[in-house]
Coordinates of C-alpha atoms in Angstrom, one line a residue:
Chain A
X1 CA 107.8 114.0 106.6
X2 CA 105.0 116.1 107.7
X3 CA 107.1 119.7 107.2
X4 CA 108.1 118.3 103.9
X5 CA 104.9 117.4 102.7
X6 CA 102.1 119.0 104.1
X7 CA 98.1 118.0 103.9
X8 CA 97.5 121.2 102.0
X9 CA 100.2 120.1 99.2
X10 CA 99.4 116.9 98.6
X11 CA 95.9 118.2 98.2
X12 CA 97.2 120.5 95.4
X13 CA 98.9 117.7 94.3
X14 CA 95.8 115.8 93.7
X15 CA 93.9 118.7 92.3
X16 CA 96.7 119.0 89.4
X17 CA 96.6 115.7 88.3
X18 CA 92.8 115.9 88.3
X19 CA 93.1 118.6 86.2
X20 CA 95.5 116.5 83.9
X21 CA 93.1 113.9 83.8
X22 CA 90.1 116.0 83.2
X23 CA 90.7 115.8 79.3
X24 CA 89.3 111.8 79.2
X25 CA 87.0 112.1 81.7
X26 CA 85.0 114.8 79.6
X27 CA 85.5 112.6 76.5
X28 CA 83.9 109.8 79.2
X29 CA 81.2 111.3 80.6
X30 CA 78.7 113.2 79.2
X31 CA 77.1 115.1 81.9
X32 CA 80.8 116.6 82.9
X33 CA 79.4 118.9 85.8
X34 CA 77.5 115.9 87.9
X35 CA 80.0 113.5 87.6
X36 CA 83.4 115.9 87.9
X37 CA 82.3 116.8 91.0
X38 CA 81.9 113.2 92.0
X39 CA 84.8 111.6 90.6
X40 CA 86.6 115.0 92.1
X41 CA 85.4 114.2 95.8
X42 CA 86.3 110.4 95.1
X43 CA 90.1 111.1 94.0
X44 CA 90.8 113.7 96.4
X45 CA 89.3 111.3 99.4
X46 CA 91.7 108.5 97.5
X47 CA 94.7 110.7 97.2
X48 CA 94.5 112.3 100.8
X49 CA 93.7 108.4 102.3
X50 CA 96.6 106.9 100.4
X51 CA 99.0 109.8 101.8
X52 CA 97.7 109.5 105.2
X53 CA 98.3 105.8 105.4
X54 CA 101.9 106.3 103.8
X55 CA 102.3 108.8 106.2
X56 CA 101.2 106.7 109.0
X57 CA 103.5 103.8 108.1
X58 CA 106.7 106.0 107.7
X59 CA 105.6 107.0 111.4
X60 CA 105.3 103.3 112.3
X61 CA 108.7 102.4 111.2
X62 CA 110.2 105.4 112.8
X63 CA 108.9 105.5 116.2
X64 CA 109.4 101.9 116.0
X65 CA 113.0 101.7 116.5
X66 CA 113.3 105.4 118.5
X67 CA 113.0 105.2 122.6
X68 CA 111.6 104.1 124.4
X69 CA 110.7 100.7 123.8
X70 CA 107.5 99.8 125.7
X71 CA 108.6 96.5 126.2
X72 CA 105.8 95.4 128.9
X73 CA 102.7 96.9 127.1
X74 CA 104.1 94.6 123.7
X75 CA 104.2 91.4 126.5
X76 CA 100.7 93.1 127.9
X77 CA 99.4 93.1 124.2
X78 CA 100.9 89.6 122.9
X79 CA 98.8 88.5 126.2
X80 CA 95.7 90.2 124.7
X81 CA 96.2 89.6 121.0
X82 CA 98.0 85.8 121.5
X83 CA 96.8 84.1 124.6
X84 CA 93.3 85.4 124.4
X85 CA 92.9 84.2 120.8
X86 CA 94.0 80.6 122.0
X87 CA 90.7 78.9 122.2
X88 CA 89.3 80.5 118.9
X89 CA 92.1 79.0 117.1
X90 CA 92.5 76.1 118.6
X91 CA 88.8 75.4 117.8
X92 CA 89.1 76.5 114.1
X93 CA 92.3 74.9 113.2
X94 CA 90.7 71.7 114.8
X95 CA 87.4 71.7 112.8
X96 CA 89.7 72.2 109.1
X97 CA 91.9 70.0 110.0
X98 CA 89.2 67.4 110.5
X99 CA 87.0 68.7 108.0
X100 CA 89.8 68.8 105.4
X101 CA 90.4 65.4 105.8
X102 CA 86.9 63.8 106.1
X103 CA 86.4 66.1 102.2
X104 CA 89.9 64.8 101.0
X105 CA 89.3 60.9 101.9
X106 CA 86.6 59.8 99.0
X107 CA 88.8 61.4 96.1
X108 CA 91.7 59.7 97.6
X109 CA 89.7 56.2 98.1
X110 CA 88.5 56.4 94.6
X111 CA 92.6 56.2 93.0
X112 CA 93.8 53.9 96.0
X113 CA 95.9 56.8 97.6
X114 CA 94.2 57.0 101.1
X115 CA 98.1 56.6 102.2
X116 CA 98.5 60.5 100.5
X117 CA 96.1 61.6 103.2
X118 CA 98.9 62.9 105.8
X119 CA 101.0 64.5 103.0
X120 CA 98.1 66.3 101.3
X121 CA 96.5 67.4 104.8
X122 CA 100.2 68.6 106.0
X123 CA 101.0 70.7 102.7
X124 CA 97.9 72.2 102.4
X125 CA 97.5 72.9 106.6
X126 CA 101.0 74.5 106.4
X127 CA 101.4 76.1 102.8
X128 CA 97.8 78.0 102.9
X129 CA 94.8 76.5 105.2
X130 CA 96.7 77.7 108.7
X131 CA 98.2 80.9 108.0
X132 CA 95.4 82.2 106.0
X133 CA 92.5 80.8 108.2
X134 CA 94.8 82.2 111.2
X135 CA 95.0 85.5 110.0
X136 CA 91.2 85.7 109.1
X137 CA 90.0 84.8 112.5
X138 CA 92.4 87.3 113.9
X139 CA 91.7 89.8 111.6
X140 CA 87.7 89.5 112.7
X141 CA 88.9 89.1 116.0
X142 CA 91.7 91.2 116.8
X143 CA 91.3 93.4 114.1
X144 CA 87.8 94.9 115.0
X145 CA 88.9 94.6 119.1
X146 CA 91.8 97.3 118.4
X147 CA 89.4 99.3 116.3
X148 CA 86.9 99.6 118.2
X149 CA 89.2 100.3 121.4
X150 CA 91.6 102.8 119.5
X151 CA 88.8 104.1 117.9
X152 CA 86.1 105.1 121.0
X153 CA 89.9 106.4 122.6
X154 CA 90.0 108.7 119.7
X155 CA 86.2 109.9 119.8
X156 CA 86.5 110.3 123.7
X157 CA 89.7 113.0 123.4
X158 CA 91.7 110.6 125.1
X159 CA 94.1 110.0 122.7
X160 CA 94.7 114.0 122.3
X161 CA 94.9 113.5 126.4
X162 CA 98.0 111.4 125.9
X163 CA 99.3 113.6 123.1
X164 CA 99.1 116.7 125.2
X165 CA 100.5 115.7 128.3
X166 CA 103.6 114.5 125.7
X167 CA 103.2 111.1 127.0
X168 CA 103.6 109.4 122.8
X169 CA 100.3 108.0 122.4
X170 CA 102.0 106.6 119.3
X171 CA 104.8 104.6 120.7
X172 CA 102.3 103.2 123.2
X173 CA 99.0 102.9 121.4
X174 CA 100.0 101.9 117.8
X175 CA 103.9 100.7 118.0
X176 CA 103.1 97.8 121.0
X177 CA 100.0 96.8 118.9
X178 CA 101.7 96.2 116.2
X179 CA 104.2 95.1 117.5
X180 CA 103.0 92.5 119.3
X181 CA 100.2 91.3 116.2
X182 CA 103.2 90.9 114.1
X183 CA 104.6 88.7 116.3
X184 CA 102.0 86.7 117.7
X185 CA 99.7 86.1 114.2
X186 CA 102.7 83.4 113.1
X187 CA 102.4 81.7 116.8
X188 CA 99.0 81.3 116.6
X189 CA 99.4 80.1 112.9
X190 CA 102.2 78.1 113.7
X191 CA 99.7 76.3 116.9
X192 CA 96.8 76.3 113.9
X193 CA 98.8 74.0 111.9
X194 CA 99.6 71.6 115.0
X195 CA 96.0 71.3 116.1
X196 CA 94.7 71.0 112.5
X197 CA 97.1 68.3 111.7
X198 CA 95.9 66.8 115.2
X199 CA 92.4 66.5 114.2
X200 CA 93.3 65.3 110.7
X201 CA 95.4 62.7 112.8
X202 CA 92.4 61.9 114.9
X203 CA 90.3 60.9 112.3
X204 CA 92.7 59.2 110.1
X205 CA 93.4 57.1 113.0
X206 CA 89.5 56.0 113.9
X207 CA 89.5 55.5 109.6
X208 CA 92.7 53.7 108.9
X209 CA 94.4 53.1 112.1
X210 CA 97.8 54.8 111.4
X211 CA 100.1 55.4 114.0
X212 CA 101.2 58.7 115.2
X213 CA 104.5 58.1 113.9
X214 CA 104.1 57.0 110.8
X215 CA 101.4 60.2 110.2
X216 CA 104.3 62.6 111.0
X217 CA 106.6 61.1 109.3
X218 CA 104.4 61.0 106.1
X219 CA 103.1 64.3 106.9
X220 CA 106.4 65.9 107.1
X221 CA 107.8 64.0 103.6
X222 CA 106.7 66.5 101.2
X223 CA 107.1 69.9 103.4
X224 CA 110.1 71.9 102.5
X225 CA 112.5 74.4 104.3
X226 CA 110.6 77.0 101.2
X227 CA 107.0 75.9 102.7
X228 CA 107.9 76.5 106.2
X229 CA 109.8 79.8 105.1
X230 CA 106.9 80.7 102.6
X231 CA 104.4 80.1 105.2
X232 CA 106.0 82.0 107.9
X233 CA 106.6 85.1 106.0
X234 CA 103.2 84.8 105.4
X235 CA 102.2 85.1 108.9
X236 CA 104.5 88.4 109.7
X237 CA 102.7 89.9 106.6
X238 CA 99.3 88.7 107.6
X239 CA 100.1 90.1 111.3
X240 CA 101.8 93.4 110.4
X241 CA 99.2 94.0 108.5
X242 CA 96.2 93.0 110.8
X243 CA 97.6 95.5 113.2
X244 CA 98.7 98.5 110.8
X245 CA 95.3 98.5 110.1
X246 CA 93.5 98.0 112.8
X247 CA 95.7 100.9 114.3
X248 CA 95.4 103.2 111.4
X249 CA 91.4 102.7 111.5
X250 CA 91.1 103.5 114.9
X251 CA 93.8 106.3 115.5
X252 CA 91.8 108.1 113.0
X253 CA 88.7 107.7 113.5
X254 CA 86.4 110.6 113.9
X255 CA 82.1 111.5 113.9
X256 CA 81.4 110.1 117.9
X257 CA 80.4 106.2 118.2
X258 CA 79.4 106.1 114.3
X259 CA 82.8 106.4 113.5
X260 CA 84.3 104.0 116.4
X261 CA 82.2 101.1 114.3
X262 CA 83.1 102.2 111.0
X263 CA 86.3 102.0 112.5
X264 CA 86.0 98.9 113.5
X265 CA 84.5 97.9 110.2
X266 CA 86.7 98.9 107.6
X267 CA 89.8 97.5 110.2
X268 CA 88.0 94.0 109.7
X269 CA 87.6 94.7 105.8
X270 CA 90.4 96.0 104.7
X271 CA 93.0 94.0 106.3
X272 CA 90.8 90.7 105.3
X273 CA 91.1 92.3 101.9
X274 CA 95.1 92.8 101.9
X275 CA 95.2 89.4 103.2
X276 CA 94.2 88.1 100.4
X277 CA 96.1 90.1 98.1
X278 CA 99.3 89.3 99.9
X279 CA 98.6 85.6 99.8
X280 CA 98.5 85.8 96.0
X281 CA 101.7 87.5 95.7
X282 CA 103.7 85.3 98.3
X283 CA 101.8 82.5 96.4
X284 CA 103.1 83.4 93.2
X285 CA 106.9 84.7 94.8
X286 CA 107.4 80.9 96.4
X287 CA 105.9 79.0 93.1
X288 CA 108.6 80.9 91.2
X289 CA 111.6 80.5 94.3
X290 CA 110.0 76.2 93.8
Chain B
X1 CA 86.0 134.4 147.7
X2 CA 89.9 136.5 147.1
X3 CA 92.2 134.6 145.7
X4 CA 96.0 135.6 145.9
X5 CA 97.8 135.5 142.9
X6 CA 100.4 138.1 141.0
X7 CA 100.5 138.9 137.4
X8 CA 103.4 139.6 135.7
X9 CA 102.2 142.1 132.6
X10 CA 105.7 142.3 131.5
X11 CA 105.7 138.7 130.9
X12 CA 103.6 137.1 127.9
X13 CA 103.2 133.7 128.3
X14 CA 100.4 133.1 125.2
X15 CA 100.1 135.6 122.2
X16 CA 98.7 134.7 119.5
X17 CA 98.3 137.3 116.5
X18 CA 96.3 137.0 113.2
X19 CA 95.0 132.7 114.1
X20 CA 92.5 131.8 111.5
X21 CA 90.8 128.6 110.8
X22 CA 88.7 126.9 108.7
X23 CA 87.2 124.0 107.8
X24 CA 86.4 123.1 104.3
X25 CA 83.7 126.2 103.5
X26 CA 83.1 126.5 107.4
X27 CA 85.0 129.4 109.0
X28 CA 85.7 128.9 112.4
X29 CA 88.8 132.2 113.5
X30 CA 88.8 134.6 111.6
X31 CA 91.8 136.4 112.8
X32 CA 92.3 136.4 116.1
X33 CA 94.7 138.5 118.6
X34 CA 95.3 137.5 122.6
X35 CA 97.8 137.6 125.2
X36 CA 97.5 135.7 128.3
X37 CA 99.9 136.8 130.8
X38 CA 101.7 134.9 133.5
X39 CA 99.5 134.5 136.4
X40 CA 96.6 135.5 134.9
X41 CA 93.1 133.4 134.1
X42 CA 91.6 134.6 130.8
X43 CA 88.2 133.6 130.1
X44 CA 87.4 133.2 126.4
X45 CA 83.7 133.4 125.9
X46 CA 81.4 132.5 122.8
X47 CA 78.4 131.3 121.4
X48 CA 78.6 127.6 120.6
X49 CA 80.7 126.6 117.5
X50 CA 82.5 130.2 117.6
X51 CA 85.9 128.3 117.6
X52 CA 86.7 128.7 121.3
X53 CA 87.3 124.8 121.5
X54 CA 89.3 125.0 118.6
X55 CA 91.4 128.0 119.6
X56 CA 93.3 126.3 122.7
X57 CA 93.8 123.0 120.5
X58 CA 95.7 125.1 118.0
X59 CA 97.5 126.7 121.2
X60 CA 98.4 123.1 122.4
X61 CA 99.1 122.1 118.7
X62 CA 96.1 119.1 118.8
X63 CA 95.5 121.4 115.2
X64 CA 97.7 123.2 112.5
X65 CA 96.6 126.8 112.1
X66 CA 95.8 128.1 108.7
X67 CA 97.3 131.4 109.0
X68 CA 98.7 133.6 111.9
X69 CA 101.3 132.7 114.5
X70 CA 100.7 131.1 118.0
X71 CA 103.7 131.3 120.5
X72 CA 103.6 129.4 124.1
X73 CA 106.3 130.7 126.1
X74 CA 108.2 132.1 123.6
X75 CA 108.2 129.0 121.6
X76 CA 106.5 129.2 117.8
X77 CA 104.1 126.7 118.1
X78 CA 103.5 125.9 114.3
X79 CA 107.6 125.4 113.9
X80 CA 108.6 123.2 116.5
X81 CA 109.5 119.9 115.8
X82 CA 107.7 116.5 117.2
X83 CA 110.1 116.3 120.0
X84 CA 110.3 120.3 120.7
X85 CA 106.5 120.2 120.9
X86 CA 106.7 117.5 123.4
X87 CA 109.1 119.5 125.4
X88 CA 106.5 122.0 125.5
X89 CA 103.5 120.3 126.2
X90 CA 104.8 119.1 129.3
X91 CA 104.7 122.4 130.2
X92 CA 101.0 122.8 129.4
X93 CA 98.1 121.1 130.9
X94 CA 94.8 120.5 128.9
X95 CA 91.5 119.7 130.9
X96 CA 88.9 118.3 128.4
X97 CA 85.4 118.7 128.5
X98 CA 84.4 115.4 128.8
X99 CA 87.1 115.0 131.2
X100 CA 89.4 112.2 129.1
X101 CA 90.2 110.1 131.2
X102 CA 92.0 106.4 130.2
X103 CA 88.9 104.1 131.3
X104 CA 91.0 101.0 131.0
X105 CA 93.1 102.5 133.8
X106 CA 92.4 103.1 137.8
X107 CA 92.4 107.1 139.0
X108 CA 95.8 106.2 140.5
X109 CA 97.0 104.6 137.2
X110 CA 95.7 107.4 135.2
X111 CA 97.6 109.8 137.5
X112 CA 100.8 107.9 137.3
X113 CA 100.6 107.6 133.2
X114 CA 102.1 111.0 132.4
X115 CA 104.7 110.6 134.5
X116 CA 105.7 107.5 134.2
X117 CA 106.0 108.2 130.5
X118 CA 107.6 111.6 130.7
X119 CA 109.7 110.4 133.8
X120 CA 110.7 106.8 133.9
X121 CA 113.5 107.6 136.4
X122 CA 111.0 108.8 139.3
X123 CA 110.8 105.8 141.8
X124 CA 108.1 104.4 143.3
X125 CA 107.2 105.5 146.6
X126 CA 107.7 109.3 145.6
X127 CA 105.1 108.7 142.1
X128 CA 103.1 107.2 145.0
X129 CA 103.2 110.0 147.4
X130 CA 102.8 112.9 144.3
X131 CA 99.4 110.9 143.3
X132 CA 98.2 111.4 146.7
X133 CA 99.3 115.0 147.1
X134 CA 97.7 115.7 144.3
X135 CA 94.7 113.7 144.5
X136 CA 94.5 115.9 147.7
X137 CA 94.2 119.0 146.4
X138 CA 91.6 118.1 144.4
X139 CA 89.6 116.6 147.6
X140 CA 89.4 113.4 146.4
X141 CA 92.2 110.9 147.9
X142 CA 89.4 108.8 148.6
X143 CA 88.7 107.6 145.3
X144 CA 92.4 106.8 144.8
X145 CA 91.5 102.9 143.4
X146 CA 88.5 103.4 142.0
X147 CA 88.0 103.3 138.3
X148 CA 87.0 106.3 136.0
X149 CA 83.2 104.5 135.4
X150 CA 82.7 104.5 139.0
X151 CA 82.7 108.8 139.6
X152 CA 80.3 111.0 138.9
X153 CA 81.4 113.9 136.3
X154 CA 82.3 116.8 138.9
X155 CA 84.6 113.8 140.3
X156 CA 85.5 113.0 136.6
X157 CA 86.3 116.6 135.8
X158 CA 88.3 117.2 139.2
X159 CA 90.5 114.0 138.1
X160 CA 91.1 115.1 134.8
X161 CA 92.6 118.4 136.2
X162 CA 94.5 116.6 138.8
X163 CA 96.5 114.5 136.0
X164 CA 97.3 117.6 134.7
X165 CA 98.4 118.9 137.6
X166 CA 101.1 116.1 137.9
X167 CA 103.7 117.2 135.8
X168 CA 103.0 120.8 137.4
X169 CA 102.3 123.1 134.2
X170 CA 103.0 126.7 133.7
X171 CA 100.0 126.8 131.6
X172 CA 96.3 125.5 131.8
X173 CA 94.0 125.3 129.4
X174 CA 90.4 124.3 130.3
X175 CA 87.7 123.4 127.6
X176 CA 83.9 124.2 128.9
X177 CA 85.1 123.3 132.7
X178 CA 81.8 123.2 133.9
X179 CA 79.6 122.0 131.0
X180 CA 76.9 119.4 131.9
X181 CA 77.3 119.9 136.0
X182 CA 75.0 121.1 138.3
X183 CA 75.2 124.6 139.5
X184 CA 76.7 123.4 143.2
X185 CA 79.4 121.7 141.8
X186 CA 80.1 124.3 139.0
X187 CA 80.8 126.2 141.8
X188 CA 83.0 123.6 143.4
X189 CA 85.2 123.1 139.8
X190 CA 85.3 127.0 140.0
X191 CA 87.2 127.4 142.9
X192 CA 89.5 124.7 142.3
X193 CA 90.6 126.4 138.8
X194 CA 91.3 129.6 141.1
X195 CA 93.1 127.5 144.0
X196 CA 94.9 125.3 141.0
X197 CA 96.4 129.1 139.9
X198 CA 97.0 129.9 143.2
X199 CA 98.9 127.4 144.5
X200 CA 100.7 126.1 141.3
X201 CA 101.1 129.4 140.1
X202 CA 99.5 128.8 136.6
X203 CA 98.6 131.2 134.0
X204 CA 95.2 130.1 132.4
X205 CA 93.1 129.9 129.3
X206 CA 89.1 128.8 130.3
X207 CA 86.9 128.2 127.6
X208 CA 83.0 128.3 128.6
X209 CA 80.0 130.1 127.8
X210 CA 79.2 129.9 131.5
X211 CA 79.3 133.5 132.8
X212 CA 79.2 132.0 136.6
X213 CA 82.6 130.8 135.8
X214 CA 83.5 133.8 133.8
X215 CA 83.0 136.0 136.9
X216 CA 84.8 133.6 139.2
X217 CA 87.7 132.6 137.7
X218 CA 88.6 135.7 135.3
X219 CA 91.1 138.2 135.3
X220 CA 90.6 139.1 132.0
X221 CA 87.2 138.4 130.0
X222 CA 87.3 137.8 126.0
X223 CA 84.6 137.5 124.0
X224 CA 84.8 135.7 120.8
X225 CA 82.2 136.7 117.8
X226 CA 82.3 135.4 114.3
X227 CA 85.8 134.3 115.0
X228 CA 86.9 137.4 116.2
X229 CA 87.6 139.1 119.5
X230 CA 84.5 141.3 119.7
X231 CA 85.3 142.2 123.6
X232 CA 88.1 142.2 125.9
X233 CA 88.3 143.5 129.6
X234 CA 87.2 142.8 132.9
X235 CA 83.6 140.8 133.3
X236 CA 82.4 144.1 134.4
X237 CA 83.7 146.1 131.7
X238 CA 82.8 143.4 128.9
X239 CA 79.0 143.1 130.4
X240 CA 79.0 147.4 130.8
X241 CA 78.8 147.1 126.8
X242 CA 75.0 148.0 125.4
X243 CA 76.1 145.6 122.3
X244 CA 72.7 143.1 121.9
X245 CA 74.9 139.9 121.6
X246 CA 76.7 140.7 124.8
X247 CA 73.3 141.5 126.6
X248 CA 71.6 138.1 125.1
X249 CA 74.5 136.2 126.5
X250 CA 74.4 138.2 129.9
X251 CA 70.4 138.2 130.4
X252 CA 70.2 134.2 129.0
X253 CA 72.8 133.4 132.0
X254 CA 71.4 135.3 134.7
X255 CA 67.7 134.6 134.2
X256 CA 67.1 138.5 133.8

């Protein structure tokens, strides 16, 4: 892809369809010389960033199913990225679930419908509150850890170590990562909704004494094959993309320890940011599949 | 100290012809011609930002040249294909200036990493016993488990040109090898870059602006000025020059 389409073409590239576009940006702007250097620097910077990260995912998906497979750094890396985000989760998914239910209760008591209060708690724990609150925990979490770490590896030469002692820094740096986010986000999402609907449990039970039995089976009443499908695919989006970027960030990062938190910054920000994005289109994809 | 080694001047290991650089407005080589040939440690010497660093990164294609052609052993660096290049950096080892090292991972781990990634096959017990030659060579077996943090930067340096040595390379290339030591062990990296060429039989690229080194460890002395190889010859023949840059360099590193 590189031979094909090289950084100095897809700069040219840019630079002709900022020519083609400079017609209504004089008609715009009146001072042309301030701000088409400006908006010059900004499109180039947007052009080259948007080819690097294509670039970088076309490199993803390739070395991703060449050899070797670096099967024990993924299970080293689900250890760092799954297990060691167990008690965060398991604290957060706790507190909604509770917290959700304690907010829910009064409008319920008001129409009579406190018996609602394990369906409501279960659809909206498994269609949004656990992927999403998953994902943003891990993309704080995770997210800035593989920044940061990829990212002071890249400052301190030792990713161009790997590179030149051919050792496919790629394959073991970005590929496991990834890897092992996208398959360890819908775990942990998956463990989110169990210990939120726990805590919603818990305190429906001290409120209206319902068993345990009768909460799952309401619970479960309204929650269709397409919300547990919907909600999965989800969480493989949320954790692709919470290590894509993460990795992207920090494989390029450059500019000493500045650039290790930027890094680390933008990995958190952007990927919180496509998060959200993605929720509203799988949002909008299931409501239309309903 | 004599150090035994042949050259073979019919045999061209590096030759680069007509390498620039730039980046954005700043231009770093400006067209630059060398040949390194096999058994031979060429010292490339410059002031600071001169493009020396950047010079054996294009050589071990870390960076894409902007014009001019870089072979390594007769291979077209700028055409070879992410697997081809691969091929032939195993065949090329890169000491860094700040040594590199993975400081997740023990001295024995780092050691191993190359070669368990370029040679899954090799078992256990012989990995084991090529850390430890090498280790040895460098003088420091001893620090076999301890962890990159835990060595000073001579050690740190010697380390980093140990893992290189593991998957025995035709070609080194060192980047400011004794920047930021003390003059003792300056001396000490010095004469391991001559034993590493004698007893691996390596041909050698060494970027410093130390003349110490320079006189030590080079066959051949190039000096790089405005991107362009101002001088080339022996350290006597380069310092016999009555050029001013030449004599700052020479009287700032000799105190005269």
């Amino acid at each position: 892809m590189d031979a094909c389409f090289p950084r100095h073409r897809v700069l040219r590239f840019a630079s002709i369809l900022q020519q083609a576009g400079k017609f209504s940006i004089r008609i715009s702007l009146a001072n042309e010389t301030t701000s088409k250097s400006g908006l010059g620097a900004r499109w180039e910077e947007l052009t080259l960033g948007l080819y690097d990260a294509v670039r970088f995912l076309g490199r993803l998906f390739r070395q991703a199913v060449s050899r070797p497979f670096d099967f024990q750094e993924i299970i080293r890396q689900c250890y760092e990225i799954g297990y060691r985000s167990l008690p965060l989760i398991t604290l957060t998914g706790f507190v909604t679930g509770i917290v959700f239910t304690k907010q829910s209760r009064p409008s319920l008591v008001s129409f009579g419908a406190t018996s609602w209060l394990p369906s409501l708690i279960a659809i909206a724990m498994i269609r949004a509150l656990a992927p999403l609150v998953t994902a943003l925990i891990c993309a704080g979490k995770v997210g800035s850890n593989i920044g940061a770490e990829l990212g002071s590896m890249k400052v301190t030469e030792q990713i161009d170590a790997m590179e030149v002692s051919g050792s496919r820094p790629f394959n073991f740096l970005i590929v496991t990562r990834v890897a092992a986010s996208t398959l360890m986000i819908p775990v942990l999402a998956m463990y989110c909704a169990f210990v939120g609907l726990l805590g919603s449990f818990l305190n429906i039970y001290q409120n209206e004494k319902t068993s345990f039995v009768t909460f799952i089976a309401d619970a479960f009443e309204q929650i269709s094959f397409l919300d547990l499908g919907t909600s999965l695919t989800k969480a493989i989006s949320f954790g692709f993309t919470i290590g894509a970027v993460a990795c992207y960030k920090g494989f390029y990062a450059s500019n000493g320890t500045q650039g290790v938190g930027k890094a680390a910054n933008t990995a958190v920000v952007l990927s919180m940011f496509l998060i959200f994005m993605e929720e509203l289109v799988i949002v909008q994809v299931s409501n239309w599949l309903r | 100290m004599a150090y035994e080694h042949q050259i073979d001047y019919d045999q061209r290991v590096i030759e680069i012809r007509g390498l620039y650089k730039s980046f954005g407005s700043l231009k770093v080589l400006q067209g630059v011609d060398l040949d390194v040939f096999k058994g031979e440690n060429v010292v490339v010497l410059g002031r600071s930002g001169t493009g020396k660093s950047v010079l054996i990164k294009i050589i071990a294609g870390l960076l894409p040249p902007d014009a001019g052609t870089v072979d390594v052993l007769g291979r077209r660096v700028s055409e070879l294909s992410e697997e081809a290049l691969r091929a032939l950096r195993l065949k090329l080892g890169f000491s860094f200036q700040n040594s590199a090292l993975y400081d997740s991972m023990s001295i024995r781990e780092n050691l191993e990493f190359p070669v368990i990634r370029n040679m899954p096959a090799m078992n256990k017990s012989s990995l084991n016993d090529l850390v430890k030659e090498t280790l040895d060579a460098v003088g420091l077996l001893n620090k076999i488990d301890r962890m990159p943090s835990e060595l000073s930067g001579g050690q740190r340096k010697r380390i980093g040109i140990a893992r290189t040595l593991m998957l025995k390379p035709e070609i080194m290339l060192y980047d400011e090898p004794t920047a930021g030591l003390d003059p003792v062990t300056s001396v000490e990296i010095n004469k391991l870059i001559n034993e590493v060429q004698e007893r691996y039989n390596t041909s050698a690229i060494i970027i410093t602006h130390d003349l110490a080194c320079a006189k030590t460890t080079g066959d051949r002395v190039v000096m790089l000025f405005e991107g362009k190889v101002a001088k080339e010859g022996s350290f006597q023949e380069v310092f016999a020059s009555d050029d001013p840059e030449v004599q700052n360099f020479y009287n700032y590193n000799f105190i005269q």
